[in-house]
Each structure stands twice: as C-alpha cells, then as structure tokens.
mmCIF file with all atom_site columns, C-alpha atoms in Angstrom:
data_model
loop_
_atom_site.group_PDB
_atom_site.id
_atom_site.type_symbol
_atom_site.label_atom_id
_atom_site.label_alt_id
_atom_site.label_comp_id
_atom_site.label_asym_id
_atom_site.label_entity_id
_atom_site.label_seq_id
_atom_site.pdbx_PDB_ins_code
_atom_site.Cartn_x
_atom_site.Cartn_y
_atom_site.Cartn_z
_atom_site.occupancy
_atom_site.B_iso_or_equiv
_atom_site.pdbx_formal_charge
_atom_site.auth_seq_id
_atom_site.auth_comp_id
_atom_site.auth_asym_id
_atom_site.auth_atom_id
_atom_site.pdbx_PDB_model_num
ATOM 1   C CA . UNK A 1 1   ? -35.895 -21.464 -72.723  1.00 74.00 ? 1   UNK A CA 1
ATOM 2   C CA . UNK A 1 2   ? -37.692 -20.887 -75.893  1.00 75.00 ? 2   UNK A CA 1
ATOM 3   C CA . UNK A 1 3   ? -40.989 -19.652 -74.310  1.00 81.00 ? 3   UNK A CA 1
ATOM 4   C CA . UNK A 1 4   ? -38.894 -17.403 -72.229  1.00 78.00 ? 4   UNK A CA 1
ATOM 5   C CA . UNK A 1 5   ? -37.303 -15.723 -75.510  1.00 76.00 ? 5   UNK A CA 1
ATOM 6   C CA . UNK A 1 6   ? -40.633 -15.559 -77.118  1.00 78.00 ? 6   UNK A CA 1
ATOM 7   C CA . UNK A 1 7   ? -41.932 -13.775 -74.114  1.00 82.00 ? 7   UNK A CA 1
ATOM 8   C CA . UNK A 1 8   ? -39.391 -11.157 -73.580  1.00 85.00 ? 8   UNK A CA 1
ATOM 9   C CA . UNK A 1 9   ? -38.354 -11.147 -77.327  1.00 85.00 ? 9   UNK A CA 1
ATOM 10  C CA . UNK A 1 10  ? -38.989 -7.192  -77.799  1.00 87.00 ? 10  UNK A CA 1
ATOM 11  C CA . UNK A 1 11  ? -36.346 -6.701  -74.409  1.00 88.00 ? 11  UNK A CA 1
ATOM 12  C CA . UNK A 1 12  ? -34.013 -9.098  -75.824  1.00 85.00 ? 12  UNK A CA 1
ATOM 13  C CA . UNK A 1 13  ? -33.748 -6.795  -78.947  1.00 88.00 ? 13  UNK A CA 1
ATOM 14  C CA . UNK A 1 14  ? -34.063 -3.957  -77.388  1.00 88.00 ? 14  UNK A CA 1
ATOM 15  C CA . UNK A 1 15  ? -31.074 -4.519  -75.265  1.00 88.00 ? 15  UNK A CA 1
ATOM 16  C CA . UNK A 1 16  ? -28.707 -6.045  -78.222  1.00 88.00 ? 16  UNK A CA 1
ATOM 17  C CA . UNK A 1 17  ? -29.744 -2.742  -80.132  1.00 89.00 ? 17  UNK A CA 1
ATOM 18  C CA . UNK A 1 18  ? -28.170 -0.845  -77.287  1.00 90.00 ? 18  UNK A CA 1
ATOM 19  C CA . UNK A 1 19  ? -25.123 -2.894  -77.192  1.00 90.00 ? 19  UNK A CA 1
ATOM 20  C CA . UNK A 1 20  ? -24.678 -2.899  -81.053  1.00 88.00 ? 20  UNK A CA 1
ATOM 21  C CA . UNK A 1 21  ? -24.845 1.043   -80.598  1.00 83.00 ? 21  UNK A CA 1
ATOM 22  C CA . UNK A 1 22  ? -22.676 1.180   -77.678  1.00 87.00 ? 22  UNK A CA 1
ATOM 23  C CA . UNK A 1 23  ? -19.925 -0.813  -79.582  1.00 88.00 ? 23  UNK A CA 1
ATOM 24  C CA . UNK A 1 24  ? -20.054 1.527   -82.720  1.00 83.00 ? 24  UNK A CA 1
ATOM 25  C CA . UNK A 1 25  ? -19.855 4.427   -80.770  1.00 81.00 ? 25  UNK A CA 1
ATOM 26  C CA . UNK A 1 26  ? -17.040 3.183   -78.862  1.00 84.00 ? 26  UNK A CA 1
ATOM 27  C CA . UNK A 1 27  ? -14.715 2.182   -81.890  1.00 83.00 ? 27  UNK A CA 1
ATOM 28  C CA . UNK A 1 28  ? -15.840 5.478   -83.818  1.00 78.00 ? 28  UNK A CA 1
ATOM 29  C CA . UNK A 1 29  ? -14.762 7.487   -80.575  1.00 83.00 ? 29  UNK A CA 1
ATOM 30  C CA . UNK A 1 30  ? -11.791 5.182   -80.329  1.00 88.00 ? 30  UNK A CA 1
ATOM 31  C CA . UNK A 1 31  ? -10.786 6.167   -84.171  1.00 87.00 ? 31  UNK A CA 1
ATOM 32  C CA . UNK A 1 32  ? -11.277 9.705   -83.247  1.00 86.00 ? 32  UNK A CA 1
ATOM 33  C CA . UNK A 1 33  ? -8.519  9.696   -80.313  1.00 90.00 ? 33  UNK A CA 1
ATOM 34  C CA . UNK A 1 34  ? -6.491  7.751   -83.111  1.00 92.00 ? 34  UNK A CA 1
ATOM 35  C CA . UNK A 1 35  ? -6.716  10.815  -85.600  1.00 91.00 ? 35  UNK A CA 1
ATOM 36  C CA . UNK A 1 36  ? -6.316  13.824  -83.229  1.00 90.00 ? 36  UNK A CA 1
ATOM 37  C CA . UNK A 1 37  ? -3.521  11.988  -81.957  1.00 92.00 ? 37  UNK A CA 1
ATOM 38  C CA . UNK A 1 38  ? -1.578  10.644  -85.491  1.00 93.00 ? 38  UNK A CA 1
ATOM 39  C CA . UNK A 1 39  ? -3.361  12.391  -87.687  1.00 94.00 ? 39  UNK A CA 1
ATOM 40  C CA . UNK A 1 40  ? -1.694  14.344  -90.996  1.00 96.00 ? 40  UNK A CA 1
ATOM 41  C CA . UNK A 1 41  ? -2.820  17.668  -90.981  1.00 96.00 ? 41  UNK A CA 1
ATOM 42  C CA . UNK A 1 42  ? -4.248  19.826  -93.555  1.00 96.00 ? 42  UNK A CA 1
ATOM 43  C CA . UNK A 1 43  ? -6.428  22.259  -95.127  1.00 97.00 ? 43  UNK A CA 1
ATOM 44  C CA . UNK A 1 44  ? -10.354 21.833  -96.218  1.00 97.00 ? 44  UNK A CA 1
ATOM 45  C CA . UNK A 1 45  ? -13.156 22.677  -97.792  1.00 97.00 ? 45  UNK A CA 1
ATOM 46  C CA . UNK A 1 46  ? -16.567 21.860  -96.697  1.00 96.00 ? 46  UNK A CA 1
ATOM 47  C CA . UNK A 1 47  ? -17.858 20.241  -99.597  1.00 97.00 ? 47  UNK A CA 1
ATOM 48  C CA . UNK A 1 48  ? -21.487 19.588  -98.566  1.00 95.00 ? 48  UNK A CA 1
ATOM 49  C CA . UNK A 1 49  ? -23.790 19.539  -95.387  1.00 94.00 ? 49  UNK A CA 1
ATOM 50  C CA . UNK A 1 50  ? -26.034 16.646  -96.175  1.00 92.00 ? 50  UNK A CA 1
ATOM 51  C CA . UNK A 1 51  ? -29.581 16.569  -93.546  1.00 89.00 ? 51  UNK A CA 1
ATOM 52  C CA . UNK A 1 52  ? -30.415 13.905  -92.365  1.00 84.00 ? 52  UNK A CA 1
ATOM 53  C CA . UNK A 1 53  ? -34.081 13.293  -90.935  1.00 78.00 ? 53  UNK A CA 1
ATOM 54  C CA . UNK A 1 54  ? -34.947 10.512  -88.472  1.00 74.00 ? 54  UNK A CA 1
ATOM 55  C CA . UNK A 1 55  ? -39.200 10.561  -89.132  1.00 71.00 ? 55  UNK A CA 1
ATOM 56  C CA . UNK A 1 56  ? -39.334 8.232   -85.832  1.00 72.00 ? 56  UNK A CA 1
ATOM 57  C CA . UNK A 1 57  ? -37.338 10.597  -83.632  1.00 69.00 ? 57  UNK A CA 1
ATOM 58  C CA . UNK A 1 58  ? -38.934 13.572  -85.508  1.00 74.00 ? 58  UNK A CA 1
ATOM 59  C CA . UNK A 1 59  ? -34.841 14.805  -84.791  1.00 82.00 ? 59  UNK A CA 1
ATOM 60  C CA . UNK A 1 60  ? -32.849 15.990  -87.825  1.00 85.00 ? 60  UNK A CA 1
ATOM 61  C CA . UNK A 1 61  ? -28.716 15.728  -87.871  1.00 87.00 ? 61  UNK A CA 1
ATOM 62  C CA . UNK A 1 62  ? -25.668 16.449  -90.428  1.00 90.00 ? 62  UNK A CA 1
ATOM 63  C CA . UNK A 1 63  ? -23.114 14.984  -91.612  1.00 91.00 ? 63  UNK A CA 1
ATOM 64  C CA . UNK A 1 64  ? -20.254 17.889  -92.698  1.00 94.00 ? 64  UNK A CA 1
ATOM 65  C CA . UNK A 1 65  ? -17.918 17.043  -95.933  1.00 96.00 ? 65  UNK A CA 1
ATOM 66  C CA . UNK A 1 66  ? -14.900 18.118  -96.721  1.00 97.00 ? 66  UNK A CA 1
ATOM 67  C CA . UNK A 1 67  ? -12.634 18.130  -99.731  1.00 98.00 ? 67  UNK A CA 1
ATOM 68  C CA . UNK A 1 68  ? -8.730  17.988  -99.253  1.00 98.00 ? 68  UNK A CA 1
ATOM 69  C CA . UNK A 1 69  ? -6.204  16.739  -100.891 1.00 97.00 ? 69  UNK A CA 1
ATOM 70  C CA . UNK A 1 70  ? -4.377  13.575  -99.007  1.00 96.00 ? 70  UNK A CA 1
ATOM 71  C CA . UNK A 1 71  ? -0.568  12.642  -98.561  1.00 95.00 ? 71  UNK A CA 1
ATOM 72  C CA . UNK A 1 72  ? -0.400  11.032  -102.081 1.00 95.00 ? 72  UNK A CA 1
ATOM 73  C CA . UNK A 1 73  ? -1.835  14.153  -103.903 1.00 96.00 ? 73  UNK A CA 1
ATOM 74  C CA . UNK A 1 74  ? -4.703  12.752  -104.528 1.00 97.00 ? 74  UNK A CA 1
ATOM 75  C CA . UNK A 1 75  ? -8.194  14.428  -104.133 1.00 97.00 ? 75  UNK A CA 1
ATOM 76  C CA . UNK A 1 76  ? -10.645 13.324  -101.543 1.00 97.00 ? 76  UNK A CA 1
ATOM 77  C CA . UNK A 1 77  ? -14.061 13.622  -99.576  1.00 98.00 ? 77  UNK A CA 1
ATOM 78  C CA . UNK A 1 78  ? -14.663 12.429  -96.416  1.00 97.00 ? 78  UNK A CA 1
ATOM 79  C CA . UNK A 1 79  ? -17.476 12.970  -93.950  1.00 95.00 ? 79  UNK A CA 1
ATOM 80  C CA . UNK A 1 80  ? -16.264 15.260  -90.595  1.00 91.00 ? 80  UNK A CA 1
ATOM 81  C CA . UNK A 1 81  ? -19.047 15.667  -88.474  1.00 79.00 ? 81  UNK A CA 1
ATOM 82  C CA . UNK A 1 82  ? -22.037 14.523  -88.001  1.00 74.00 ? 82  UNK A CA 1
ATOM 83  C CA . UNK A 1 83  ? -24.423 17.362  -85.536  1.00 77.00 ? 83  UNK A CA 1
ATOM 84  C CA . UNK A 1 84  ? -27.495 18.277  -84.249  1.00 72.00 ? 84  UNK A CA 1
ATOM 85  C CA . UNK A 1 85  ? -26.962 21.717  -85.881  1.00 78.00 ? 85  UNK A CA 1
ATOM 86  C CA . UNK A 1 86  ? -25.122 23.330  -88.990  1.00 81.00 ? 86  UNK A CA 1
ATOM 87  C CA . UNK A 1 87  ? -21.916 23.860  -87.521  1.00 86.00 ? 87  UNK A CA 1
ATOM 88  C CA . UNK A 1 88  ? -20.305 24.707  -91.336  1.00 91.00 ? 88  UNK A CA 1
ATOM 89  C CA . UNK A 1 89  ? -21.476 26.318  -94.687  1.00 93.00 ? 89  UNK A CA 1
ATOM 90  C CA . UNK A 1 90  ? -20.621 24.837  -97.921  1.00 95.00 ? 90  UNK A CA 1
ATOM 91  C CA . UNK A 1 91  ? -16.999 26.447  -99.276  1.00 96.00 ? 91  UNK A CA 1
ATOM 92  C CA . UNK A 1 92  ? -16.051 27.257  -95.810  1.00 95.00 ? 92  UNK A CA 1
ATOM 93  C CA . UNK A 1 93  ? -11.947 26.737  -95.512  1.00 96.00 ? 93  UNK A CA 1
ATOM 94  C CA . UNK A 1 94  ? -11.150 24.487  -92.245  1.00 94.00 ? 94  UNK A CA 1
ATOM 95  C CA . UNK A 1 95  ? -8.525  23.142  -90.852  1.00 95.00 ? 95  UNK A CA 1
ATOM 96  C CA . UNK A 1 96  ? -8.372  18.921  -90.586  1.00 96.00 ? 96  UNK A CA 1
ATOM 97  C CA . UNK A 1 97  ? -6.544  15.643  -89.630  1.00 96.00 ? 97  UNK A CA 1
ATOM 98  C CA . UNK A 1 98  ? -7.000  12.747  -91.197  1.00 97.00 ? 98  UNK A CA 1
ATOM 99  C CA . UNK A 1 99  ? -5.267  8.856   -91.512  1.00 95.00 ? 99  UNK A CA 1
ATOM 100 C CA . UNK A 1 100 ? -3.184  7.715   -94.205  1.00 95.00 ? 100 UNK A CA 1
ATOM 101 C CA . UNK A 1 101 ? -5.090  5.320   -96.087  1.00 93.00 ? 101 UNK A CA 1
ATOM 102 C CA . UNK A 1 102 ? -8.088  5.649   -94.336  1.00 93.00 ? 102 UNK A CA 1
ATOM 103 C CA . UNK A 1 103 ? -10.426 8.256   -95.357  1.00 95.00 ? 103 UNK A CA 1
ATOM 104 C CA . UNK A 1 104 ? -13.911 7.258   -93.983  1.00 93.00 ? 104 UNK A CA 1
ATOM 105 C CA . UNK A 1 105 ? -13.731 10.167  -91.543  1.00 93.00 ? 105 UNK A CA 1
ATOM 106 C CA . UNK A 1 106 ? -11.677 13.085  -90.693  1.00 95.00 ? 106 UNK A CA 1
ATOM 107 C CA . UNK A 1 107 ? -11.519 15.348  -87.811  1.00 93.00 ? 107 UNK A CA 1
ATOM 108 C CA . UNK A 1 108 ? -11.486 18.973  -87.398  1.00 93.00 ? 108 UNK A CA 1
ATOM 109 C CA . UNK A 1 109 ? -8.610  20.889  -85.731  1.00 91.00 ? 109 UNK A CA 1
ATOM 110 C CA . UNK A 1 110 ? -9.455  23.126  -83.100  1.00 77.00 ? 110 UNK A CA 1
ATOM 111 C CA . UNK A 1 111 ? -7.165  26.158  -83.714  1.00 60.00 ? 111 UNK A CA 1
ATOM 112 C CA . UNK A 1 112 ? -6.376  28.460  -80.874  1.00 51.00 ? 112 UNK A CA 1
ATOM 113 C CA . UNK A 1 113 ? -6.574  31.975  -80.648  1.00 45.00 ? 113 UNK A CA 1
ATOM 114 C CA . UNK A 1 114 ? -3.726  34.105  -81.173  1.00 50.00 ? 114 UNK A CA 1
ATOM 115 C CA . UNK A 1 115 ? -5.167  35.985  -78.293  1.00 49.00 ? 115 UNK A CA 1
ATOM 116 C CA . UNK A 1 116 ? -5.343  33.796  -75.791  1.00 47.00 ? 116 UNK A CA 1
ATOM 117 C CA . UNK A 1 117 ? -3.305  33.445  -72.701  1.00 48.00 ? 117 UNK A CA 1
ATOM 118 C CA . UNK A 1 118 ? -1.014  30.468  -71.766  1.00 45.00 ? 118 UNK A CA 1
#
C-alpha cells in the first residue's frame, strides 16, 4: 500500500486538489442560490476592483467590492464578484442582496429593463 502511494503520490494530490475545489465551488454556488433567493436588498457602491494575478496560470481575475449599508445601519464591505474581466468601475452605484449576518459575499441584482416585453 505504501509503495503504491509513493508511486502515484503526484495523482493522489492531484485528484484531492480537484475534489477540495469542487466542494468549495459547490457550497459558494450553493450560498449564492441562498442570497438571490432570501437575500435583503439594497443599494451599492463599488468600493474597489482589486487584480488578482495567478503567475502559474499567467491568467489575471477580480474580485468587485462594494460598500452598503446592512439591516442594522451599520456600514459594510463585502466582496461581489470575482471575473475574468472588469465588469465595474470604482464609485459605480449597483444594485445588491446580501444575508443578515453574513457579509462575506454579496450578490448583484440583475435589474430588468423597463423596455422589455413580458
């Protein structure tokens, strides 16, 4: 048993690196669902676009902030988004939903046109 582990030790990572990904992005995709769906809504302001460069990948992403004010009053800053491309400029008003009492991550709020047909 231990000679096979020491053999295929680089696989054996490899594939519990893929599963420890595949479980984050399945309870941050889970918390998503859990905002849009009992989220308080509000208004925003991005805060900050902060880059983020990955020298293995040679790939850069961002993560968007925004400032709001919560259901208590009080002021905070939580991360939106995190992209492949500048989706938002710093002071740029946008409409959120976040958790009460937990403010780790917000979502935006897709807001319909006024024009558009039912």
């Amino acid at each position: 048993m231990l000679d096979f582990i020491g053999e295929n030790l680089e696989w054996i990572l490899g594939i519990l690196a893929i599963l420890f990904f595949a479980v984050q992005v399945f309870f941050v995709l889970r918390k998503a669902k859990k905002i849009d769906r009992e989220g308080i809504e509000t208004d925003a302001i991005v805060s900050r676009v902060v880059e983020d460069w990955d020298s293995d990948s040679s790939e850069t992403s961002y993560t968007t902030y925004v400032r709001y004010t919560d259901e208590k009053g009080k002021q905070r800053e939580s991360a939106m988004t995190l992209t492949t491309n500048v989706e938002y400029a710093e002071g740029q008003w946008v409409r959120i939903r976040f958790l009460p009492g937990d403010y780790k991550m917000v979502r935006p709020v897709k807001e319909e046109s006024p024009y558009q047909l039912h």
